[in-house]
CSV table of N, CA and C in Angstrom, one decimal:
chain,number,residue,atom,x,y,z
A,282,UNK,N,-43.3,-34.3,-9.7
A,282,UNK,CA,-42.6,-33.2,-10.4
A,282,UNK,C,-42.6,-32.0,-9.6
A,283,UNK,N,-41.3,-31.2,-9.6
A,283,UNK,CA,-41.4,-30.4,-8.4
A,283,UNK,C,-42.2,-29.0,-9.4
A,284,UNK,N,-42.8,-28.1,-8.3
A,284,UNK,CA,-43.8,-27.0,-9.0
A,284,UNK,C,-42.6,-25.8,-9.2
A,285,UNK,N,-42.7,-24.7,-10.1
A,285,UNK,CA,-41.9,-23.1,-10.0
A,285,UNK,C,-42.2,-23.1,-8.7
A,286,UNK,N,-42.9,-22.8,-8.2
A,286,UNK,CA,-43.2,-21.7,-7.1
A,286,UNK,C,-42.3,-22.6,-5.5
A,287,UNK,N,-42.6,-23.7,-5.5
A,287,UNK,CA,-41.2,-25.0,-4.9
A,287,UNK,C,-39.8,-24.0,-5.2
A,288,UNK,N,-39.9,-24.2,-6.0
A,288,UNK,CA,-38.1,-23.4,-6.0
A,288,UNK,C,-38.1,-21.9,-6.5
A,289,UNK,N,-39.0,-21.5,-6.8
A,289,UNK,CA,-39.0,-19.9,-6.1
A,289,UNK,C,-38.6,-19.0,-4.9
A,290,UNK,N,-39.7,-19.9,-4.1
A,290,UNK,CA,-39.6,-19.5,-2.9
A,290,UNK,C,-38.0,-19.8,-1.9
A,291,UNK,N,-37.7,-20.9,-1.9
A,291,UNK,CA,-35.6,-20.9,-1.6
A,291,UNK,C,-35.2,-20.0,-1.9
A,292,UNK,N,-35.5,-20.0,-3.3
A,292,UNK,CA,-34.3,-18.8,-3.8
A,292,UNK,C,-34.6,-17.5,-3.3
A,293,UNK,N,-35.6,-17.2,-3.7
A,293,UNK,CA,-35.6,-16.1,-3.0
A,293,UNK,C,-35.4,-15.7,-1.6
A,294,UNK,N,-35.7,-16.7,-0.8
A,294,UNK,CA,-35.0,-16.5,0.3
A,294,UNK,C,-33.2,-16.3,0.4
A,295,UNK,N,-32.7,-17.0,-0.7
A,295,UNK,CA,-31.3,-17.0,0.3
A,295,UNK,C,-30.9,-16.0,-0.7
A,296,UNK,N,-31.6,-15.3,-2.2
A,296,UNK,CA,-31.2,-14.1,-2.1
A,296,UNK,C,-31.1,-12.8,-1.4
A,297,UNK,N,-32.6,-12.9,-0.8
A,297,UNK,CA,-32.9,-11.5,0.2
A,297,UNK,C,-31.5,-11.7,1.3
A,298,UNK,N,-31.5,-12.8,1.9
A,298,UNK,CA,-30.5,-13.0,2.9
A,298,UNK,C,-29.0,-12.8,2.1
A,299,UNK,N,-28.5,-12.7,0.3
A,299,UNK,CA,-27.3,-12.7,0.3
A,299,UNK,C,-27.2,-11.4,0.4
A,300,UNK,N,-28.4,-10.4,0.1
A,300,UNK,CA,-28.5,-8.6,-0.6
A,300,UNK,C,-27.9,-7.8,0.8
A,301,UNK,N,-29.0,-8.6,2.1
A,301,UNK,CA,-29.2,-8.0,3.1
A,301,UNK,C,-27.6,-8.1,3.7
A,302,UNK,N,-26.7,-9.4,3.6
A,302,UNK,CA,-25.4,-9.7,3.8
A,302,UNK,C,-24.7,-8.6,2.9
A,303,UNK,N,-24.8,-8.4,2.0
A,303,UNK,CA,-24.0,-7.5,0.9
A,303,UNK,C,-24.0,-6.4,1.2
A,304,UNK,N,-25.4,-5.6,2.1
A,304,UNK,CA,-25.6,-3.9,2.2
A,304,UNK,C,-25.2,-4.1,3.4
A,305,UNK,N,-24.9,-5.0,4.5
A,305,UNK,CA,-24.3,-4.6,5.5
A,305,UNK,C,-22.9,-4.7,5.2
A,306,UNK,N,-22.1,-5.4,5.1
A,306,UNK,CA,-20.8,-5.5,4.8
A,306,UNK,C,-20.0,-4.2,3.9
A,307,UNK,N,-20.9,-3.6,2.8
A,307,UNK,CA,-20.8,-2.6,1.8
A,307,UNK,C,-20.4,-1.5,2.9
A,308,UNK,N,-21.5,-1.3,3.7
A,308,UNK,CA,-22.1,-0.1,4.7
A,308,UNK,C,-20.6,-0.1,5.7
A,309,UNK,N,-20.3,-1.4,6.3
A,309,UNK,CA,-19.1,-1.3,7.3
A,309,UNK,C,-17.9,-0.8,6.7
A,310,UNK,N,-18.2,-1.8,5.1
A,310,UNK,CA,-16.4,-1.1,4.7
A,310,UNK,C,-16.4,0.2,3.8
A,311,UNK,N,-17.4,1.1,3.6
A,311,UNK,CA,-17.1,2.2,3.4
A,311,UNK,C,-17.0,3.1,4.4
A,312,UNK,N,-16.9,2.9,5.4
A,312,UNK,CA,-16.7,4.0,6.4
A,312,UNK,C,-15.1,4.0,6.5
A,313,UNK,N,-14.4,2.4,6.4
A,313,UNK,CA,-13.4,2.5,6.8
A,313,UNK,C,-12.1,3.0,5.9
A,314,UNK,N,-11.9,4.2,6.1
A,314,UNK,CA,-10.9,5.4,5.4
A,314,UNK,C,-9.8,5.6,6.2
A,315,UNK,N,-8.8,5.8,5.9
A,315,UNK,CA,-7.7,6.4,6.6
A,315,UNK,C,-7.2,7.6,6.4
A,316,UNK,N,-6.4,7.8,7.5
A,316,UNK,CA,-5.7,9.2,7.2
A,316,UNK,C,-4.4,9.7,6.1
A,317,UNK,N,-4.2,10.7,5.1
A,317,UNK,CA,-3.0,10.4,5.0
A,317,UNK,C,-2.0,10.3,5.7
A,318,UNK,N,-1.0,9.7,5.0
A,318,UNK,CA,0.3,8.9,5.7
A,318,UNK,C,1.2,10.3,6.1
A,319,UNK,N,2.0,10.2,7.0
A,319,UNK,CA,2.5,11.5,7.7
A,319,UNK,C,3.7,11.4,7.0
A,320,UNK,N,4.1,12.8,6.0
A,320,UNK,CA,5.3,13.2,5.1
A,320,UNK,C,6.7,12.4,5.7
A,321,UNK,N,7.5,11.6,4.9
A,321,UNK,CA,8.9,11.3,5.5
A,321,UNK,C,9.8,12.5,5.0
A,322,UNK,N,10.5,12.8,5.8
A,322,UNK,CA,11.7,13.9,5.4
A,322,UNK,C,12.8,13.1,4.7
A,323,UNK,N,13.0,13.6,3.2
A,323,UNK,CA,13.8,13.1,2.4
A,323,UNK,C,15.5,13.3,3.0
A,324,UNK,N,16.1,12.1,2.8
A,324,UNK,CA,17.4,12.0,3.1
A,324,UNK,C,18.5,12.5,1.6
A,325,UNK,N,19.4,12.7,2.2
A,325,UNK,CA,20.6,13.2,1.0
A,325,UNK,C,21.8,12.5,1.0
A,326,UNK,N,22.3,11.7,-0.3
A,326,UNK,CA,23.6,11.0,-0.2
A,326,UNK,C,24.6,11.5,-1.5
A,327,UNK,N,25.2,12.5,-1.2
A,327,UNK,CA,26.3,13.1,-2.4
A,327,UNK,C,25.2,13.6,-4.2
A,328,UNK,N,24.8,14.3,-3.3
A,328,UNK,CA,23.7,15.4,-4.0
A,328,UNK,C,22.8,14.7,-5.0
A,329,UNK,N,22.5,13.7,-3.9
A,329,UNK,CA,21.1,12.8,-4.7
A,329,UNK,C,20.3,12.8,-3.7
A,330,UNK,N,19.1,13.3,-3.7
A,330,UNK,CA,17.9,13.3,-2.2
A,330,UNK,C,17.3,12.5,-2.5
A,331,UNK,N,16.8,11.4,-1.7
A,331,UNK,CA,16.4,10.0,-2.0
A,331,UNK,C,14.7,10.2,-0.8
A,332,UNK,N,13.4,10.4,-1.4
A,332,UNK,CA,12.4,10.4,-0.6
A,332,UNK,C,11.3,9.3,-0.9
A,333,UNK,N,10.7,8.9,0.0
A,333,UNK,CA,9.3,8.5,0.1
A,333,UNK,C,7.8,8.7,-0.2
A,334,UNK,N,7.1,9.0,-1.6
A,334,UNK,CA,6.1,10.0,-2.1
A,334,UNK,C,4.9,9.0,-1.2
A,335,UNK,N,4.0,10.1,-0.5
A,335,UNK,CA,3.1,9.5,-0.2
A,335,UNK,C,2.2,9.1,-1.2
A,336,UNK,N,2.0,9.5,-2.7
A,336,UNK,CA,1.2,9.3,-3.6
A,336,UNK,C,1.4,8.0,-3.9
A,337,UNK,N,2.7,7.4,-4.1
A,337,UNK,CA,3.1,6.0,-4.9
A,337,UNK,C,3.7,5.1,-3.6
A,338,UNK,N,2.6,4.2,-2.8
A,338,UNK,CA,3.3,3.3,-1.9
A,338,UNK,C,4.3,2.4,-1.8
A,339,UNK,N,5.4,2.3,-1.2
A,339,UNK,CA,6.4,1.4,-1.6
A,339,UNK,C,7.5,1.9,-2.0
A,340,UNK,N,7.5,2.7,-2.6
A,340,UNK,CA,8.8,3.2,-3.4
A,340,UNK,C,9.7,4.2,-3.0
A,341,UNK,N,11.0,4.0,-3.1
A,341,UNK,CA,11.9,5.3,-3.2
A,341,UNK,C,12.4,5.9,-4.6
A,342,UNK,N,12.1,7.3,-4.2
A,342,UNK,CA,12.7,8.0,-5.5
A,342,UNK,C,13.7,8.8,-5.6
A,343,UNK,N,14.9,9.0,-6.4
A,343,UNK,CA,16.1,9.3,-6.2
A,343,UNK,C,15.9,10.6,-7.2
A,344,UNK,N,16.4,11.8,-6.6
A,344,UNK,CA,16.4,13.0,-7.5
A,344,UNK,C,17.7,14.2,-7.8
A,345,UNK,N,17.9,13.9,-8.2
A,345,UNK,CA,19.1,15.1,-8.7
A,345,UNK,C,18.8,16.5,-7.5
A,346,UNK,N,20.2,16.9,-7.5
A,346,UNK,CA,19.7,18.2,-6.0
A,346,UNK,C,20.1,19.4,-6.9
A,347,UNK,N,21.0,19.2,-8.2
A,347,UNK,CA,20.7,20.2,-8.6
A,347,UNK,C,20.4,20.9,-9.5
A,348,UNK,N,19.2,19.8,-9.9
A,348,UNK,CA,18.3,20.3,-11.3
A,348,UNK,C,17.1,19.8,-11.2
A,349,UNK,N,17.0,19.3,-10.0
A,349,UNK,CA,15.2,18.6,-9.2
A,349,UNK,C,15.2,17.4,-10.4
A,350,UNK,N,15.4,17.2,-11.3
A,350,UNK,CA,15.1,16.0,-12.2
A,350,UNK,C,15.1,14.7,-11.5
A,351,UNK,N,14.0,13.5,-11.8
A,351,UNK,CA,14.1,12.1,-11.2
A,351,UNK,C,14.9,11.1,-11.9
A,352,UNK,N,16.0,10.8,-11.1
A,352,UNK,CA,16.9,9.7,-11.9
A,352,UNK,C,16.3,8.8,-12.1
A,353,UNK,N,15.9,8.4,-10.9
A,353,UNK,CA,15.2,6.9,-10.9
A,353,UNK,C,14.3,6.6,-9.5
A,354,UNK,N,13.3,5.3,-9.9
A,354,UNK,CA,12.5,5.1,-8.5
A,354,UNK,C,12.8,3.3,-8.5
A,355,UNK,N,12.5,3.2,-7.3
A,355,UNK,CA,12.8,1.4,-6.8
A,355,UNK,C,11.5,1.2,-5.9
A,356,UNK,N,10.8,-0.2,-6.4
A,356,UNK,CA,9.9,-0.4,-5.5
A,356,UNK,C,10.4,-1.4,-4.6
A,357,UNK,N,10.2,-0.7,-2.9
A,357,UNK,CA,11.1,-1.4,-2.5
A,357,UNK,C,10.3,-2.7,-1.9
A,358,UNK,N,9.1,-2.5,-1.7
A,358,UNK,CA,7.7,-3.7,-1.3
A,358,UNK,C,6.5,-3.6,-2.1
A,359,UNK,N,5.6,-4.7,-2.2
A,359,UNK,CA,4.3,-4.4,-2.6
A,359,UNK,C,3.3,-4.7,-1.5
A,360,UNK,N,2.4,-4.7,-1.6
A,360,UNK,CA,1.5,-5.0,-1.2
A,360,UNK,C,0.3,-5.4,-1.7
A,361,UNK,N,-0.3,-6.7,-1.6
A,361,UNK,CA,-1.7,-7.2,-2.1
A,361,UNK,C,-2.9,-6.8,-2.0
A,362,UNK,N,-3.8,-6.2,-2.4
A,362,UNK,CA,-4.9,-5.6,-2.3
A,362,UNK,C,-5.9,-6.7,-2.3
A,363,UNK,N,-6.6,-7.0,-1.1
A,363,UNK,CA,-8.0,-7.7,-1.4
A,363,UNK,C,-9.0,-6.9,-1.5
A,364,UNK,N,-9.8,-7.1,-3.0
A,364,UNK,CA,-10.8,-6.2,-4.0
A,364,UNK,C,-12.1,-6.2,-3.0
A,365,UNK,N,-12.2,-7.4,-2.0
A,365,UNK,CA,-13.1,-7.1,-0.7
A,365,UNK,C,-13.5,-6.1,-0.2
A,366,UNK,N,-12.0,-5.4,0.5
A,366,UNK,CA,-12.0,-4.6,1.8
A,366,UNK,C,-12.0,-3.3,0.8
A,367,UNK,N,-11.7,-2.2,1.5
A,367,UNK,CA,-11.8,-1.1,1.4
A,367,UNK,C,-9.6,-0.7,0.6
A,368,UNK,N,-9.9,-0.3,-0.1
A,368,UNK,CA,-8.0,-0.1,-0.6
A,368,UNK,C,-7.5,0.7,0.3
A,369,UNK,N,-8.0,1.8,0.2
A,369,UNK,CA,-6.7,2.8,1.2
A,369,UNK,C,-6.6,2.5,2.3
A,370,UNK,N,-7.5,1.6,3.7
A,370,UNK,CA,-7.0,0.6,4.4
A,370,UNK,C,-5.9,-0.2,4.6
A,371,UNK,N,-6.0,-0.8,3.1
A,371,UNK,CA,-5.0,-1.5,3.0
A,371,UNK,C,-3.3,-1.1,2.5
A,372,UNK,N,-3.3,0.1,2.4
A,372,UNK,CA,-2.2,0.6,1.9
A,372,UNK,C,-1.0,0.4,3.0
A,373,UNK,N,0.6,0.3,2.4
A,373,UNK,CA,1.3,0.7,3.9
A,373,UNK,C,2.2,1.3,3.4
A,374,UNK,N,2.3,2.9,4.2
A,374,UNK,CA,3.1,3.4,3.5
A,374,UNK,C,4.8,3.3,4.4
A,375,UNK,N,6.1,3.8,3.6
A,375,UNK,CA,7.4,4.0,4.1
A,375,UNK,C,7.0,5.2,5.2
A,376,UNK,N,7.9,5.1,6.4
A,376,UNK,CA,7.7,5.9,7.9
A,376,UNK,C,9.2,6.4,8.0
A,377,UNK,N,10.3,5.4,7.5
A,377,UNK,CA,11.4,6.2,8.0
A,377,UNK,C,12.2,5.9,7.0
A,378,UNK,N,13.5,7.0,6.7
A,378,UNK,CA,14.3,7.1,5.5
A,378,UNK,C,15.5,7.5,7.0
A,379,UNK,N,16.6,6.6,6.7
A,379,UNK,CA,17.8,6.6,7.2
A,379,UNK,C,19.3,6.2,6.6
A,380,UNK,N,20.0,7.4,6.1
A,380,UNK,CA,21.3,7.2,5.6
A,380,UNK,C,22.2,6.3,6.2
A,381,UNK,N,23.0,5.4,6.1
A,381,UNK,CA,23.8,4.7,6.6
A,381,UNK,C,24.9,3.9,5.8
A,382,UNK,N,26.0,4.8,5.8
A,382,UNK,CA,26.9,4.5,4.6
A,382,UNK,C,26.0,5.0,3.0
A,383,UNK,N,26.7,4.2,2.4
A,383,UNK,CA,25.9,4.0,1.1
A,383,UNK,C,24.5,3.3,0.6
A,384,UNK,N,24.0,3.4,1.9
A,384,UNK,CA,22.8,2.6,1.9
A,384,UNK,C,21.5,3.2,2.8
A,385,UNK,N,20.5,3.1,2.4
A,385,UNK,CA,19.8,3.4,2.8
A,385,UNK,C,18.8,2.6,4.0
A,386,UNK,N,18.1,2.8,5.1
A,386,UNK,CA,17.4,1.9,5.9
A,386,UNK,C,16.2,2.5,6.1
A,387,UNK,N,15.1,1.4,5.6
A,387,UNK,CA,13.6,1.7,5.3
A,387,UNK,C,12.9,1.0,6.4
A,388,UNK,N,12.1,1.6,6.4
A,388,UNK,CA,10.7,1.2,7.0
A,388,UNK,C,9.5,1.3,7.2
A,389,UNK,N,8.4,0.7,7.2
A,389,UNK,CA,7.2,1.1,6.5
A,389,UNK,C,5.9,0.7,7.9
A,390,UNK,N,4.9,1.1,7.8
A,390,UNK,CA,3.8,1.4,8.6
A,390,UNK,C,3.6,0.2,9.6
A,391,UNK,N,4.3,-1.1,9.1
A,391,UNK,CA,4.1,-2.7,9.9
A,391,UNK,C,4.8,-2.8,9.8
A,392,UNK,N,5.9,-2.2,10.4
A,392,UNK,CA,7.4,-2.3,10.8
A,392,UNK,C,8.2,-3.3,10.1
A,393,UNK,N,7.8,-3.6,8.7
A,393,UNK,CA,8.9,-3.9,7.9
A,393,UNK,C,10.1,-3.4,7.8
A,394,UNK,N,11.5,-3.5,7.6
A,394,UNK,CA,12.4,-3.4,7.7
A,394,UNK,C,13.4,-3.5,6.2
A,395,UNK,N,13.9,-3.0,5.4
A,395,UNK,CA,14.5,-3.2,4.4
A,395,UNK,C,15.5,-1.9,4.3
A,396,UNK,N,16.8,-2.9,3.4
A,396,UNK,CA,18.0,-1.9,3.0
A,396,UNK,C,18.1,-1.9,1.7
A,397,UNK,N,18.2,-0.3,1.3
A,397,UNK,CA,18.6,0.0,-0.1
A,397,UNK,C,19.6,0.6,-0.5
A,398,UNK,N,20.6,-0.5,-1.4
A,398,UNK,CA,22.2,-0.2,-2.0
A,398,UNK,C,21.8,1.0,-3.1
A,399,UNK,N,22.3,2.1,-2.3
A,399,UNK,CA,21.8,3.2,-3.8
A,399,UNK,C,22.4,3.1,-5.1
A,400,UNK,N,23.9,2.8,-4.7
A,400,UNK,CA,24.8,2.4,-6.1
A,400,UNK,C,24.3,1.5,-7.1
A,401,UNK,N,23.5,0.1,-6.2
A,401,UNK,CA,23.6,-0.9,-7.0
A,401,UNK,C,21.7,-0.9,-7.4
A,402,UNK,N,21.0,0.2,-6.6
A,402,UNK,CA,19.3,0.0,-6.5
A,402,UNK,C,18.9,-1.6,-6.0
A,403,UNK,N,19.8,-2.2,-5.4
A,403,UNK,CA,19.2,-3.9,-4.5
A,403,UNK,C,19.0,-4.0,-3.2
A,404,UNK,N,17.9,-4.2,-3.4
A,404,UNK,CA,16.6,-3.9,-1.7
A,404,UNK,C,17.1,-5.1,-1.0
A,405,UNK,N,17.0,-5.4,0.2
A,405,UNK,CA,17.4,-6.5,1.0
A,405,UNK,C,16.4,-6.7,2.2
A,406,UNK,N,15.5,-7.1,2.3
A,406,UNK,CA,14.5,-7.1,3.7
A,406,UNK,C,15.5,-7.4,4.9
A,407,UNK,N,15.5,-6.4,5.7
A,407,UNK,CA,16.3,-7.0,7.2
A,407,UNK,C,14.8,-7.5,8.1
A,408,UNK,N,16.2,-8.0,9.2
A,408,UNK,CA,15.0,-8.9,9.9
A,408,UNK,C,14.9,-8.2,11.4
């Protein structure tokens, strides 16, 4: 018959080893912070200014030019968060807003690429 102190001792070992694994890992990914994302200059299509909020990742927001009111917002990507790492690491925010026709051409911090029909709000990933 096996004794407590027989399987005390394991465990406790491979907990010291998981704590010690946990405060280093903890220690690495709280350092890692980023900067905020550098302001996009909002574009204008027949007096609707259509910008990038660094607060809400992903999204375009369309605003009335002559009453500042928000028509509407489109998310135009997500992004998955692994509850692991560190979040704001993982964030990616939109870098460029470019008018073209009736459409807009996005792109975001990993050079994703997408177009947005303002008439119709239908995102399209380019390649």
């Amino acid at each position: 018959m096996t004794q407590p102190s027989q399987i005390t001792v394991p465990l406790l070992a491979w907990l010291r080893t998981f704590l010690v694994l946990g405060v280093l890992l903890t220690a690495a990914i709280s350092h890692a912070k980023r900067l905020a994302p550098t302001p996009v200059p909002p574009v204008t299509i027949g007096g609707v200014k259509y910008s990038a909020p660094s607060d809400k990742m992903g999204y375009v927001v369309a605003t009335n030019t002559n009453n500042g009111k928000e028509l509407w917002r489109v998310r135009i990507y997500s992004v998955q968060i692994n509850p692991i790492l560190e979040e704001d690491v993982q964030h990616v925010f939109i870098t460029s807003l470019v008018v073209s026709g009736g459409t807009l051409l996005i792109e975001n911090e990993r050079g994703d690429k997408y177009t947005l029909d303002v008439s119709t709000r239908k995102v399209t990933e380019r390649k």
